[in-house]
PDB file of C-alpha atoms and ligand atoms in Angstrom:
ATOM      1  CA  UNK A 296      14.234  -6.914 -24.656  1.00  0.00           C
ATOM      2  CA  UNK A 297      10.980  -5.465 -24.225  1.00  0.00           C
ATOM      3  CA  UNK A 298      10.293  -2.117 -23.180  1.00  0.00           C
ATOM      4  CA  UNK A 299       6.618  -0.608 -23.021  1.00  0.00           C
ATOM      5  CA  UNK A 300       4.697   3.246 -23.974  1.00  0.00           C
ATOM      6  CA  UNK A 301       2.220   3.511 -21.624  1.00  0.00           C
ATOM      7  CA  UNK A 302      -0.849   4.536 -24.539  1.00  0.00           C
ATOM      8  CA  UNK A 303      -4.189   5.725 -22.649  1.00  0.00           C
ATOM      9  CA  UNK A 304      -3.098   9.692 -23.203  1.00  0.00           C
ATOM     10  CA  UNK A 305      -0.031  12.243 -23.826  1.00  0.00           C
ATOM     11  CA  UNK A 306       3.013  11.835 -25.862  1.00  0.00           C
ATOM     12  CA  UNK A 307       2.184   7.444 -26.401  1.00  0.00           C
ATOM     13  CA  UNK A 308       4.084   7.177 -30.601  1.00  0.00           C
ATOM     14  CA  UNK A 309       6.469  10.265 -29.868  1.00  0.00           C
ATOM     15  CA  UNK A 310       8.391   7.548 -27.686  1.00  0.00           C
ATOM     16  CA  UNK A 311       6.844   4.195 -29.341  1.00  0.00           C
ATOM     17  CA  UNK A 312       9.590   5.837 -32.220  1.00  0.00           C
ATOM     18  CA  UNK A 313      12.623   6.494 -30.441  1.00  0.00           C
ATOM     19  CA  UNK A 314      12.151   3.296 -29.739  1.00  0.00           C
ATOM     20  CA  UNK A 315      11.932   2.179 -32.165  1.00  0.00           C
ATOM     21  CA  UNK A 316      14.717   4.362 -33.953  1.00  0.00           C
ATOM     22  CA  UNK A 317      17.047   3.023 -31.096  1.00  0.00           C
ATOM     23  CA  UNK A 318      15.850  -0.481 -32.054  1.00  0.00           C
ATOM     24  CA  UNK A 319      13.839  -1.824 -29.181  1.00  0.00           C
ATOM     25  CA  UNK A 320      11.710  -3.557 -29.554  1.00  0.00           C
ATOM     26  CA  UNK A 321       8.154  -1.299 -28.363  1.00  0.00           C
ATOM     27  CA  UNK A 322       4.906  -1.914 -27.212  1.00  0.00           C
ATOM     28  CA  UNK A 323       1.193  -0.168 -26.160  1.00  0.00           C
ATOM     29  CA  UNK A 324       0.114  -0.931 -23.078  1.00  0.00           C
ATOM     30  CA  UNK A 325      -3.313  -0.091 -21.871  1.00  0.00           C
ATOM     31  CA  UNK A 326      -4.317  -3.312 -20.113  1.00  0.00           C
ATOM     32  CA  UNK A 327      -2.452  -5.398 -17.284  1.00  0.00           C
ATOM     33  CA  UNK A 328      -1.249  -8.631 -19.682  1.00  0.00           C
ATOM     34  CA  UNK A 329       0.013  -5.842 -21.442  1.00  0.00           C
ATOM     35  CA  UNK A 330       2.760  -5.533 -19.340  1.00  0.00           C
ATOM     36  CA  UNK A 331       4.098  -9.432 -19.410  1.00  0.00           C
ATOM     37  CA  UNK A 332       7.373  -9.974 -20.935  1.00  0.00           C
ATOM     38  CA  UNK A 333       8.571  -6.410 -20.048  1.00  0.00           C
ATOM     39  CA  UNK A 334      10.984  -5.067 -19.713  1.00  0.00           C
ATOM     40  CA  UNK A 335      10.791  -1.640 -19.072  1.00  0.00           C
ATOM     41  CA  UNK A 336       7.684   0.716 -19.012  1.00  0.00           C
ATOM     42  CA  UNK A 337       7.417   4.505 -20.281  1.00  0.00           C
ATOM     43  CA  UNK A 338       5.052   6.665 -18.283  1.00  0.00           C
ATOM     44  CA  UNK A 339       4.594   9.738 -20.579  1.00  0.00           C
ATOM     45  CA  UNK A 340       3.426  13.472 -20.502  1.00  0.00           C
ATOM     46  CA  UNK A 341      -0.479  14.313 -21.548  1.00  0.00           C
ATOM     47  CA  UNK A 342      -2.389  15.367 -18.098  1.00  0.00           C
ATOM     48  CA  UNK A 343      -2.125  12.670 -14.831  1.00  0.00           C
ATOM     49  CA  UNK A 344      -5.687  13.574 -13.635  1.00  0.00           C
ATOM     50  CA  UNK A 345      -6.552  12.116 -17.045  1.00  0.00           C
ATOM     51  CA  UNK A 346      -4.649   9.445 -16.536  1.00  0.00           C
ATOM     52  CA  UNK A 347      -5.048   8.059 -12.638  1.00  0.00           C
ATOM     53  CA  UNK A 348      -7.908   8.044 -14.012  1.00  0.00           C
ATOM     54  CA  UNK A 349      -7.917   5.418 -16.836  1.00  0.00           C
ATOM     55  CA  UNK A 350      -5.362   4.080 -15.020  1.00  0.00           C
ATOM     56  CA  UNK A 351      -7.678   3.013 -12.137  1.00  0.00           C
ATOM     57  CA  UNK A 352     -10.133   2.097 -15.071  1.00  0.00           C
ATOM     58  CA  UNK A 353      -8.198   0.354 -17.192  1.00  0.00           C
ATOM     59  CA  UNK A 354      -7.295  -1.684 -13.305  1.00  0.00           C
ATOM     60  CA  UNK A 355      -3.038  -0.730 -13.413  1.00  0.00           C
ATOM     61  CA  UNK A 356      -2.334   1.345 -10.725  1.00  0.00           C
ATOM     62  CA  UNK A 357      -1.415  -2.611  -8.735  1.00  0.00           C
ATOM     63  CA  UNK A 358       0.406  -4.712 -11.525  1.00  0.00           C
ATOM     64  CA  UNK A 359       2.421  -1.616 -12.371  1.00  0.00           C
ATOM     65  CA  UNK A 360       3.738  -0.640  -8.714  1.00  0.00           C
ATOM     66  CA  UNK A 361       4.286  -4.602  -8.331  1.00  0.00           C
ATOM     67  CA  UNK A 362       5.812  -5.184 -10.863  1.00  0.00           C
ATOM     68  CA  UNK A 363       8.462  -2.166 -10.267  1.00  0.00           C
ATOM     69  CA  UNK A 364       8.582  -2.724  -6.292  1.00  0.00           C
ATOM     70  CA  UNK A 365       9.736  -6.163  -6.659  1.00  0.00           C
ATOM     71  CA  UNK A 366      12.541  -4.778  -9.381  1.00  0.00           C
ATOM     72  CA  UNK A 367      11.273  -6.380 -12.318  1.00  0.00           C
ATOM     73  CA  UNK A 368       9.515  -4.144 -14.299  1.00  0.00           C
ATOM     74  CA  UNK A 369      12.013  -0.830 -14.736  1.00  0.00           C
ATOM     75  CA  UNK A 370      10.348   2.932 -15.056  1.00  0.00           C
ATOM     76  CA  UNK A 371      10.786   5.754 -17.300  1.00  0.00           C
ATOM     77  CA  UNK A 372       7.987   9.047 -16.185  1.00  0.00           C
ATOM     78  CA  UNK A 373       7.710  12.498 -17.340  1.00  0.00           C
ATOM     79  CA  UNK A 374       6.120  15.210 -17.089  1.00  0.00           C
ATOM     80  CA  UNK A 375       2.777  13.862 -16.808  1.00  0.00           C
ATOM     81  CA  UNK A 376       4.356  10.312 -16.131  1.00  0.00           C
ATOM     82  CA  UNK A 377       7.139  11.410 -13.544  1.00  0.00           C
ATOM     83  CA  UNK A 378       3.491  12.911 -11.279  1.00  0.00           C
ATOM     84  CA  UNK A 379       1.875   9.210 -11.487  1.00  0.00           C
ATOM     85  CA  UNK A 380       5.326   7.548  -9.978  1.00  0.00           C
ATOM     86  CA  UNK A 381       5.830  10.569  -7.193  1.00  0.00           C
ATOM     87  CA  UNK A 382       4.699   9.838  -3.936  1.00  0.00           C
ATOM     88  CA  UNK A 383       3.854  13.226  -2.444  1.00  0.00           C
ATOM     89  CA  UNK A 384       2.220  15.880  -5.196  1.00  0.00           C
ATOM     90  CA  UNK A 385       1.710  19.079  -3.854  1.00  0.00           C
ATOM     91  CA  UNK A 386      -1.762  20.577  -2.908  1.00  0.00           C
ATOM     92  CA  UNK A 387      -2.979  17.055  -4.605  1.00  0.00           C
ATOM     93  CA  UNK A 388      -3.977  13.952  -3.315  1.00  0.00           C
ATOM     94  CA  UNK A 389      -4.974  12.705  -6.768  1.00  0.00           C
ATOM     95  CA  UNK A 390      -4.041   8.545  -7.875  1.00  0.00           C
ATOM     96  CA  UNK A 391      -0.598   8.080  -8.123  1.00  0.00           C
ATOM     97  CA  UNK A 392       2.057   4.678  -8.281  1.00  0.00           C
ATOM     98  CA  UNK A 393       3.617   6.229  -4.986  1.00  0.00           C
ATOM     99  CA  UNK A 394       7.265   4.648  -6.289  1.00  0.00           C
ATOM    100  CA  UNK A 395       9.910   6.398  -6.310  1.00  0.00           C
ATOM    101  CA  UNK A 396      10.261   9.208  -2.653  1.00  0.00           C
ATOM    102  CA  UNK A 397       9.881  12.673  -4.400  1.00  0.00           C
ATOM    103  CA  UNK A 398       7.333  15.991  -3.606  1.00  0.00           C
ATOM    104  CA  UNK A 399       6.572  17.353  -6.686  1.00  0.00           C
ATOM    105  CA  UNK A 400       4.568  20.587  -7.985  1.00  0.00           C
ATOM    106  CA  UNK A 401       2.295  20.558 -10.530  1.00  0.00           C
ATOM    107  CA  UNK A 402       2.363  23.195 -13.550  1.00  0.00           C
ATOM    108  CA  UNK A 403       5.269  24.257 -11.190  1.00  0.00           C
ATOM    109  CA  UNK A 404       6.919  26.805 -13.924  1.00  0.00           C
ATOM    110  CA  UNK A 405       3.236  29.062 -13.688  1.00  0.00           C
ATOM    111  CA  UNK A 406       0.686  30.952 -15.862  1.00  0.00           C
ATOM    112  CA  UNK A 407       2.546  32.938 -18.138  1.00  0.00           C
ATOM    113  CA  UNK A 408       5.806  30.240 -18.869  1.00  0.00           C
ATOM    114  CA  UNK A 409       3.667  27.820 -18.745  1.00  0.00           C
ATOM    115  CA  UNK A 410       6.080  26.411 -21.362  1.00  0.00           C
ATOM    116  CA  UNK A 411       9.945  26.634 -23.007  1.00  0.00           C
ATOM    117  CA  UNK A 412      12.956  24.992 -24.064  1.00  0.00           C
ATOM    118  CA  UNK A 413      16.218  25.221 -22.363  1.00  0.00           C
ATOM    119  CA  UNK A 414      19.601  23.782 -22.812  1.00  0.00           C
ATOM    120  CA  UNK A 415      20.204  21.228 -19.246  1.00  0.00           C
ATOM    121  CA  UNK A 416      24.013  20.219 -17.659  1.00  0.00           C
ATOM    122  CA  UNK A 417      23.703  16.201 -18.129  1.00  0.00           C
ATOM    123  CA  UNK A 418      26.219  14.829 -16.500  1.00  0.00           C
ATOM    124  CA  UNK A 419      25.264  10.732 -16.743  1.00  0.00           C
ATOM    125  CA  UNK A 420      24.423  11.719 -20.485  1.00  0.00           C
ATOM    126  CA  UNK A 421      27.748  12.943 -21.001  1.00  0.00           C
ATOM    127  CA  UNK A 422      29.200  17.146 -21.569  1.00  0.00           C
ATOM    128  CA  UNK A 423      26.609  17.827 -24.276  1.00  0.00           C
ATOM    129  CA  UNK A 424      23.866  19.581 -23.115  1.00  0.00           C
ATOM    130  CA  UNK A 425      20.472  17.916 -23.543  1.00  0.00           C
ATOM    131  CA  UNK A 426      17.637  20.463 -25.355  1.00  0.00           C
ATOM    132  CA  UNK A 427      14.917  20.398 -22.993  1.00  0.00           C
ATOM    133  CA  UNK A 428      11.135  20.778 -23.434  1.00  0.00           C
ATOM    134  CA  UNK A 429       9.129  22.029 -20.794  1.00  0.00           C
ATOM    135  CA  UNK A 430       5.199  21.646 -21.130  1.00  0.00           C
ATOM    136  CA  UNK A 431       3.551  22.897 -18.297  1.00  0.00           C
ATOM    137  CA  UNK A 432       5.598  21.539 -16.468  1.00  0.00           C
ATOM    138  CA  UNK A 433       6.060  19.878 -13.045  1.00  0.00           C
ATOM    139  CA  UNK A 434       9.138  20.209 -11.364  1.00  0.00           C
ATOM    140  CA  UNK A 435      10.841  18.314  -8.252  1.00  0.00           C
ATOM    141  CA  UNK A 436       9.986  20.156  -4.283  1.00  0.00           C
ATOM    142  CA  UNK A 437      12.073  17.519  -2.432  1.00  0.00           C
ATOM    143  CA  UNK A 438      13.714  14.281  -2.699  1.00  0.00           C
ATOM    144  CA  UNK A 439      14.155  11.755  -0.117  1.00  0.00           C
ATOM    145  CA  UNK A 440      16.518   8.926   0.850  1.00  0.00           C
ATOM    146  CA  UNK A 441      17.982   6.704  -2.268  1.00  0.00           C
ATOM    147  CA  UNK A 442      16.539   9.991  -4.644  1.00  0.00           C
ATOM    148  CA  UNK A 443      19.968  10.671  -6.650  1.00  0.00           C
ATOM    149  CA  UNK A 444      18.609  14.097  -8.963  1.00  0.00           C
ATOM    150  CA  UNK A 445      20.687  13.534 -12.089  1.00  0.00           C
ATOM    151  CA  UNK A 446      19.615  17.510 -13.450  1.00  0.00           C
ATOM    152  CA  UNK A 447      18.343  21.073 -12.147  1.00  0.00           C
ATOM    153  CA  UNK A 448      16.897  23.679 -13.643  1.00  0.00           C
ATOM    154  CA  UNK A 449      17.166  26.879 -11.346  1.00  0.00           C
ATOM    155  CA  UNK A 450      17.541  25.038  -8.732  1.00  0.00           C
ATOM    156  CA  UNK A 451      15.113  23.143  -8.741  1.00  0.00           C
ATOM    157  CA  UNK A 452      15.219  19.170  -9.459  1.00  0.00           C
ATOM    158  CA  UNK A 453      13.987  18.119 -13.318  1.00  0.00           C
ATOM    159  CA  UNK A 454      15.140  14.818 -13.649  1.00  0.00           C
ATOM    160  CA  UNK A 455      15.977  12.132 -10.666  1.00  0.00           C
ATOM    161  CA  UNK A 456      16.490   8.616  -9.974  1.00  0.00           C
ATOM    162  CA  UNK A 457      15.679   5.998  -7.631  1.00  0.00           C
ATOM    163  CA  UNK A 458      16.918   2.361  -8.521  1.00  0.00           C
ATOM    164  CA  UNK A 459      14.764   1.224 -11.497  1.00  0.00           C
ATOM    165  CA  UNK A 460      12.839   4.497 -11.574  1.00  0.00           C
ATOM    166  CA  UNK A 461      13.805   7.589 -13.765  1.00  0.00           C
ATOM    167  CA  UNK A 462      11.495  10.697 -13.338  1.00  0.00           C
ATOM    168  CA  UNK A 463      11.739  14.102 -15.769  1.00  0.00           C
ATOM    169  CA  UNK A 464      10.083  17.146 -15.778  1.00  0.00           C
ATOM    170  CA  UNK A 465      10.264  17.429 -19.905  1.00  0.00           C
ATOM    171  CA  UNK A 466       9.645  16.039 -23.420  1.00  0.00           C
ATOM    172  CA  UNK A 467      12.156  13.869 -23.824  1.00  0.00           C
ATOM    173  CA  UNK A 468      10.774  12.687 -27.062  1.00  0.00           C
ATOM    174  CA  UNK A 469      10.206  15.989 -28.655  1.00  0.00           C
ATOM    175  CA  UNK A 470      13.535  16.451 -29.887  1.00  0.00           C
ATOM    176  CA  UNK A 471      15.433  14.237 -31.635  1.00  0.00           C
ATOM    177  CA  UNK A 472      18.158  13.365 -29.603  1.00  0.00           C
ATOM    178  CA  UNK A 473      18.389  10.760 -28.649  1.00  0.00           C
ATOM    179  CA  UNK A 474      20.435  10.151 -25.213  1.00  0.00           C
ATOM    180  CA  UNK A 475      18.026  10.243 -22.016  1.00  0.00           C
ATOM    181  CA  UNK A 476      16.237   7.077 -24.082  1.00  0.00           C
ATOM    182  CA  UNK A 477      19.330   5.256 -24.569  1.00  0.00           C
ATOM    183  CA  UNK A 478      20.273   6.488 -21.186  1.00  0.00           C
ATOM    184  CA  UNK A 479      16.776   3.954 -19.718  1.00  0.00           C
ATOM    185  CA  UNK A 480      17.578   1.692 -21.405  1.00  0.00           C
ATOM    186  CA  UNK A 481      21.685   0.599 -21.090  1.00  0.00           C
ATOM    187  CA  UNK A 482      21.094   2.114 -17.133  1.00  0.00           C
ATOM    188  CA  UNK A 483      18.123   2.033 -15.650  1.00  0.00           C
ATOM    189  CA  UNK A 484      16.487  -1.119 -16.633  1.00  0.00           C
ATOM    190  CA  UNK A 485      18.235  -4.564 -16.089  1.00  0.00           C
TER     191      UNK A 485
HETATM  192  N1  LIG B1679       0.894  19.275 -16.470  1.00  0.00           N
HETATM  193  C1  LIG B1679      -0.128  17.561 -16.746  1.00  0.00           C
HETATM  194  C2  LIG B1679      -0.183  17.672 -14.762  1.00  0.00           C
HETATM  195  O1  LIG B1679       0.018  18.537 -14.637  1.00  0.00           O
HETATM  196  C3  LIG B1679       1.755  17.846 -17.422  1.00  0.00           C
HETATM  197  C4  LIG B1679       1.541  18.433 -18.136  1.00  0.00           C
HETATM  198  C5  LIG B1679       2.399  17.157 -19.005  1.00  0.00           C
HETATM  199  O2  LIG B1679       3.233  16.187 -18.869  1.00  0.00           O
HETATM  200  N2  LIG B1679       3.375  18.444 -20.728  1.00  0.00           N
HETATM  201  O3  LIG B1679      -0.400  16.967 -15.120  1.00  0.00           O
END
């Protein structure tokens, strides 16, 4: 099994390092041809407007969207990657994949507490709480049909799954806890 990490901007090497620690063949994705033979793709955190511009420039939107919708590629979007996966973004009409029926709010925690860490209950990962790092993070404001909320913080969903698409508001690549990547590799990638 080979998993790609979208390597246009953001926390790319951290995700690659976690995948390698899990024994997964991990590659950088910059162009459409790099999607060949991949079972899964991680879109890392960064800045969603920049990611959108670069994905447009490198003509990645259609091939990624098609593969995900056809069930050929599983997707894991973290932070800005969650924004890229979402169907709607409150107040912004920026390019996105629209492969999961959620409405997200960018920079949802405001300026004063824009970055923080917290222990999250994520039942699908087991009873141990998950240390979650939020950096100018979005949260999910609305979920549509077929979307399962897997974790919430302060009453707002911050992790969700719909079939082969997994999204999280926070940065699981910045801690030593690899359970979320393992969940993606074992339960979401088919
Ligand atoms: N604030 C960024 C955005 O709106 C996301 C931040 C992140 O990915 N850490 O795109």
